[in-house]
XYZ file of C-alpha atoms in Angstrom:
336
model
C 70.346 66.608 -38.724
C 72.022 62.743 -38.655
C 68.505 60.860 -37.735
C 69.519 56.564 -36.670
C 66.588 55.315 -37.224
C 66.016 50.776 -35.557
C 63.255 48.711 -37.503
C 63.500 51.580 -39.570
C 62.255 48.463 -42.284
C 59.699 47.771 -40.775
C 55.877 49.700 -41.933
C 55.362 52.233 -39.187
C 59.996 52.986 -39.541
C 59.869 53.337 -42.983
C 56.791 55.691 -43.534
C 59.230 57.571 -41.126
C 61.831 57.328 -42.883
C 59.855 58.909 -45.991
C 58.739 61.880 -43.814
C 62.541 62.510 -42.880
C 64.135 62.244 -45.936
C 60.810 64.392 -47.207
C 62.164 67.279 -43.942
C 65.900 66.653 -45.834
C 67.165 64.958 -42.575
C 69.729 61.983 -42.725
C 68.222 58.466 -42.322
C 70.429 55.166 -40.989
C 68.590 52.455 -41.143
C 69.163 49.729 -38.103
C 67.341 46.330 -39.125
C 67.672 42.846 -38.901
C 64.819 42.369 -41.515
C 63.121 40.142 -38.794
C 60.296 41.740 -39.965
C 61.374 44.522 -41.483
C 62.115 44.466 -45.864
C 64.682 45.896 -47.679
C 62.016 47.375 -50.556
C 60.105 48.803 -47.516
C 63.068 51.434 -47.553
C 65.219 51.618 -51.087
C 67.573 53.440 -51.711
C 67.863 54.641 -47.318
C 71.325 53.139 -46.535
C 70.756 50.308 -44.233
C 72.917 48.784 -41.805
C 71.599 45.240 -40.819
C 71.894 43.900 -37.300
C 70.503 43.088 -33.851
C 69.779 45.819 -31.609
C 71.610 43.577 -28.643
C 74.586 43.547 -30.337
C 76.507 46.129 -28.322
C 79.980 45.282 -30.799
C 77.954 46.068 -33.854
C 75.718 48.838 -32.664
C 78.932 50.501 -31.248
C 80.862 50.911 -34.952
C 77.368 51.617 -36.546
C 76.780 54.623 -33.989
C 81.224 56.202 -34.327
C 81.041 56.209 -37.872
C 77.072 57.673 -38.259
C 77.448 59.801 -34.734
C 73.712 60.585 -34.807
C 72.249 63.528 -33.404
C 68.585 61.289 -33.145
C 67.397 58.229 -32.572
C 64.070 57.149 -33.106
C 63.817 53.441 -31.824
C 61.282 51.918 -33.932
C 62.604 47.673 -33.058
C 60.989 45.053 -31.657
C 58.812 42.499 -30.565
C 55.192 43.688 -31.302
C 52.300 40.800 -30.836
C 50.760 41.222 -27.481
C 48.958 37.753 -27.327
C 52.394 36.372 -28.961
C 54.243 37.903 -25.851
C 52.239 35.497 -23.647
C 53.891 31.888 -24.159
C 57.367 33.483 -24.872
C 58.006 36.081 -21.835
C 62.631 35.749 -22.613
C 62.183 36.556 -26.039
C 60.344 40.042 -25.096
C 62.167 40.792 -22.801
C 65.608 40.028 -24.365
C 64.276 42.111 -27.495
C 61.958 44.922 -26.664
C 64.353 45.749 -22.747
C 67.548 44.937 -23.408
C 67.324 46.014 -26.827
C 65.955 49.228 -26.320
C 69.457 49.341 -23.320
C 71.535 47.950 -26.120
C 70.657 51.399 -28.103
C 70.480 53.824 -25.102
C 73.723 53.216 -23.971
C 75.512 53.011 -27.751
C 73.050 56.373 -27.729
C 74.379 57.636 -23.807
C 78.616 57.397 -25.083
C 77.960 58.969 -28.837
C 75.495 62.034 -27.028
C 73.227 61.855 -28.942
C 70.676 64.896 -28.163
C 67.256 63.691 -29.143
C 65.575 59.766 -28.437
C 61.500 59.134 -29.789
C 60.684 55.821 -28.326
C 57.796 53.389 -30.693
C 56.417 52.522 -27.312
C 51.682 51.299 -26.965
C 49.026 52.187 -26.313
C 49.185 48.208 -24.880
C 51.071 50.508 -21.201
C 47.615 51.280 -19.966
C 46.001 48.260 -20.405
C 42.013 47.636 -19.144
C 41.941 51.783 -18.657
C 39.381 53.106 -15.948
C 37.008 55.132 -18.259
C 37.102 57.013 -22.191
C 38.963 58.596 -23.595
C 42.778 57.679 -22.057
C 45.215 60.259 -20.779
C 48.761 59.502 -20.821
C 47.881 60.490 -16.147
C 46.284 57.551 -16.785
C 48.515 55.011 -14.664
C 50.027 52.170 -16.366
C 48.143 48.740 -15.788
C 49.445 46.544 -18.783
C 48.167 43.207 -19.004
C 50.717 40.957 -21.561
C 54.488 40.934 -21.259
C 54.208 43.018 -24.594
C 52.805 45.908 -22.649
C 54.880 45.350 -19.790
C 58.270 45.387 -21.647
C 56.744 49.204 -23.441
C 56.179 50.724 -19.691
C 59.443 49.366 -19.101
C 61.198 51.230 -21.541
C 59.487 53.936 -21.213
C 61.114 54.179 -18.079
C 64.174 53.175 -19.268
C 64.095 55.842 -22.225
C 63.168 58.608 -19.477
C 65.819 57.895 -16.858
C 68.335 58.145 -19.877
C 66.594 61.096 -20.633
C 67.761 62.912 -17.093
C 70.592 61.480 -16.602
C 72.489 61.533 -19.874
C 70.435 65.285 -21.119
C 68.844 63.359 -23.646
C 65.724 65.184 -24.524
C 63.512 62.378 -25.385
C 59.323 61.032 -25.745
C 57.526 57.548 -25.824
C 55.090 58.053 -27.944
C 51.933 55.564 -26.844
C 50.628 54.787 -30.236
C 47.994 53.236 -30.949
C 45.959 51.341 -34.519
C 47.791 52.619 -37.213
C 46.841 51.331 -40.337
C 46.013 52.367 -43.721
C 48.387 52.645 -46.141
C 50.328 55.558 -48.868
C 47.351 58.015 -50.535
C 49.593 56.865 -53.307
C 49.722 53.387 -53.748
C 53.437 53.315 -53.645
C 53.863 51.517 -50.486
C 52.594 50.286 -48.298
C 52.037 46.765 -45.213
C 53.579 43.714 -45.552
C 50.924 40.742 -43.053
C 51.880 38.065 -42.895
C 49.863 35.137 -41.842
C 49.935 35.592 -38.176
C 48.869 38.573 -37.660
C 45.723 39.346 -36.252
C 45.066 43.091 -36.949
C 41.419 44.348 -38.235
C 41.954 45.364 -41.520
C 44.292 42.790 -43.229
C 42.023 41.030 -41.811
C 39.130 42.592 -43.307
C 40.720 42.529 -46.335
C 41.603 39.079 -46.832
C 38.590 38.471 -46.604
C 37.697 40.831 -49.206
C 39.599 39.515 -51.549
C 38.377 36.226 -51.351
C 41.723 35.093 -49.462
C 39.263 33.359 -46.638
C 35.668 32.683 -46.086
C 34.787 35.484 -44.702
C 34.412 37.615 -40.891
C 34.462 36.466 -38.164
C 33.713 39.728 -35.634
C 35.447 38.252 -31.911
C 32.089 39.233 -29.775
C 29.003 40.984 -30.074
C 27.367 42.288 -26.896
C 29.960 44.484 -25.647
C 28.533 47.862 -24.067
C 28.617 49.311 -27.178
C 26.636 51.541 -29.952
C 26.868 48.000 -32.425
C 27.586 45.981 -29.617
C 31.236 44.860 -30.287
C 34.556 46.476 -28.934
C 36.111 49.968 -30.091
C 39.379 51.193 -30.580
C 41.642 54.011 -32.076
C 42.402 53.579 -35.487
C 45.328 56.893 -37.065
C 46.713 56.462 -40.647
C 49.900 54.758 -40.963
C 51.019 58.451 -42.453
C 49.851 60.452 -39.940
C 51.852 59.050 -36.820
C 54.715 59.157 -39.218
C 54.313 62.831 -39.640
C 53.903 62.936 -36.021
C 57.169 60.822 -35.157
C 58.628 63.675 -37.712
C 56.848 67.115 -36.234
C 57.641 65.563 -31.991
C 61.748 65.500 -32.902
C 61.645 68.353 -34.980
C 60.042 69.775 -31.097
C 61.793 67.293 -29.551
C 64.605 69.817 -30.603
C 62.921 73.180 -30.625
C 62.218 73.161 -26.935
C 61.997 70.215 -23.888
C 59.501 68.988 -24.010
C 59.648 65.471 -23.040
C 57.617 63.381 -21.726
C 54.780 60.307 -22.745
C 52.457 61.344 -25.615
C 49.070 59.302 -26.626
C 49.189 59.333 -31.179
C 46.391 58.302 -32.217
C 43.033 59.888 -34.188
C 41.185 60.521 -30.747
C 37.810 59.207 -31.609
C 36.915 55.525 -31.020
C 35.578 53.292 -33.936
C 33.841 50.061 -33.687
C 34.937 45.899 -34.827
C 31.805 46.537 -37.267
C 32.312 50.660 -38.756
C 35.908 49.557 -39.836
C 33.515 46.033 -41.168
C 30.968 48.083 -42.685
C 33.945 51.275 -44.147
C 36.370 48.468 -45.984
C 33.031 46.032 -47.700
C 32.271 49.342 -48.497
C 35.420 50.714 -50.383
C 36.512 47.260 -51.525
C 32.820 46.719 -53.306
C 32.607 43.616 -51.896
C 30.911 41.312 -49.151
C 31.412 39.302 -47.575
C 29.812 37.091 -45.005
C 29.807 37.853 -41.270
C 29.343 35.741 -38.081
C 29.902 36.981 -34.793
C 32.253 34.681 -32.065
C 32.230 35.290 -27.979
C 35.016 37.844 -27.068
C 38.008 38.166 -26.020
C 38.263 37.147 -22.237
C 39.823 41.029 -21.037
C 38.761 41.955 -23.705
C 37.923 46.245 -22.830
C 34.742 47.887 -24.796
C 36.446 50.752 -25.728
C 39.867 52.564 -25.748
C 40.865 54.981 -27.733
C 43.385 58.292 -26.611
C 42.946 62.001 -25.742
C 45.272 63.756 -26.892
C 45.529 66.902 -26.337
C 48.561 66.765 -24.832
C 50.483 66.455 -27.767
C 48.473 68.397 -29.900
C 49.211 71.828 -27.644
C 53.240 70.635 -27.642
C 54.514 69.842 -30.749
C 50.641 71.485 -32.905
C 50.361 67.914 -34.475
C 47.038 67.082 -35.040
C 45.902 63.992 -37.732
C 44.344 64.291 -41.483
C 43.212 60.758 -42.794
C 39.731 59.227 -41.897
C 38.525 56.364 -41.310
C 37.611 56.269 -44.552
C 40.978 56.963 -46.418
C 42.049 54.522 -44.097
C 39.911 51.891 -45.299
C 40.764 53.586 -49.350
C 44.375 53.095 -48.955
C 44.968 50.009 -47.045
C 42.178 48.539 -49.611
C 43.913 49.414 -52.851
C 47.573 49.002 -51.309
C 46.580 45.136 -50.842
C 44.475 44.236 -53.208
C 47.206 45.617 -55.746
C 49.807 44.325 -54.173
C 48.377 41.204 -53.131
C 51.597 39.045 -51.548
C 51.236 41.941 -49.197
C 48.652 40.017 -47.450
C 49.443 35.667 -46.218
C 46.636 33.605 -45.341
C 44.974 33.782 -41.912
C 40.762 32.597 -41.125
C 41.547 34.547 -37.376
C 38.998 36.557 -35.545
C 38.873 39.942 -34.876
C 38.324 41.405 -31.311
C 39.349 44.727 -32.664
C 43.094 44.389 -30.747
């Protein structure tokens, strides 16, 4: 089928484009390259444009005539969204509305939305299921929750089958070393931050919070290999084409891993041992957040195949061999 992928030059989007192409689908990427990279989708048709530009997007839809849309384009920092509320709502909500309107007008049948576990906020129990009420704690999380409602309304009223995929923490790189993340200095994600320390780009690793009620005192999160996440998108898209199982789905490994475990695993695969220090936890950080993935397994038969060691090994090899993909950053780790 013809699949339009907004934000397809970004990290998860570009891995999903690879999965779509390997399955024989025709792909068109729409991206403004504000955070995505042209080389991430080299050889793939790319329309350069902003998802809020309705006239531009209308022309793209009219020419490509997609059967399906995968929507990745958007801003994704919870911390940044606390001071840039308007920009996050404009890009993540108005931009999505523009894509959905074009999808409705051009008869798109299938829509897969890149949502986030941030819609849950701090859930009362873990693993968290899709039945837990949304309680976002940042404008970013709120924008994703609002986006899910928009997708549901368009799905219902425009006869579009849809899936809101609530990601947990994507990490890792291609097993063959050909592709991985490009991480700006402002991005505070655990794997690139530990790898920066292992490469000597920063003096050490500082973990925020050592007194959480967990096995080692550090926060526990769910980390999923980006190739597993990309294959989940493919499986969901093809599953929706076969049967109307529209809804919201967690996409994670389904197990919790502590920040300390991540640090130890990256140190092990890299053979480097940068020093570790601890600071106070950030207000609002939940002790643990990981997914119950029963629903996506039952509906689409999808399960992740990579473990924590594979995530760490592929991420380490990618950044070690391509150090320009990391920017200097001395931020601290809390697990988000």
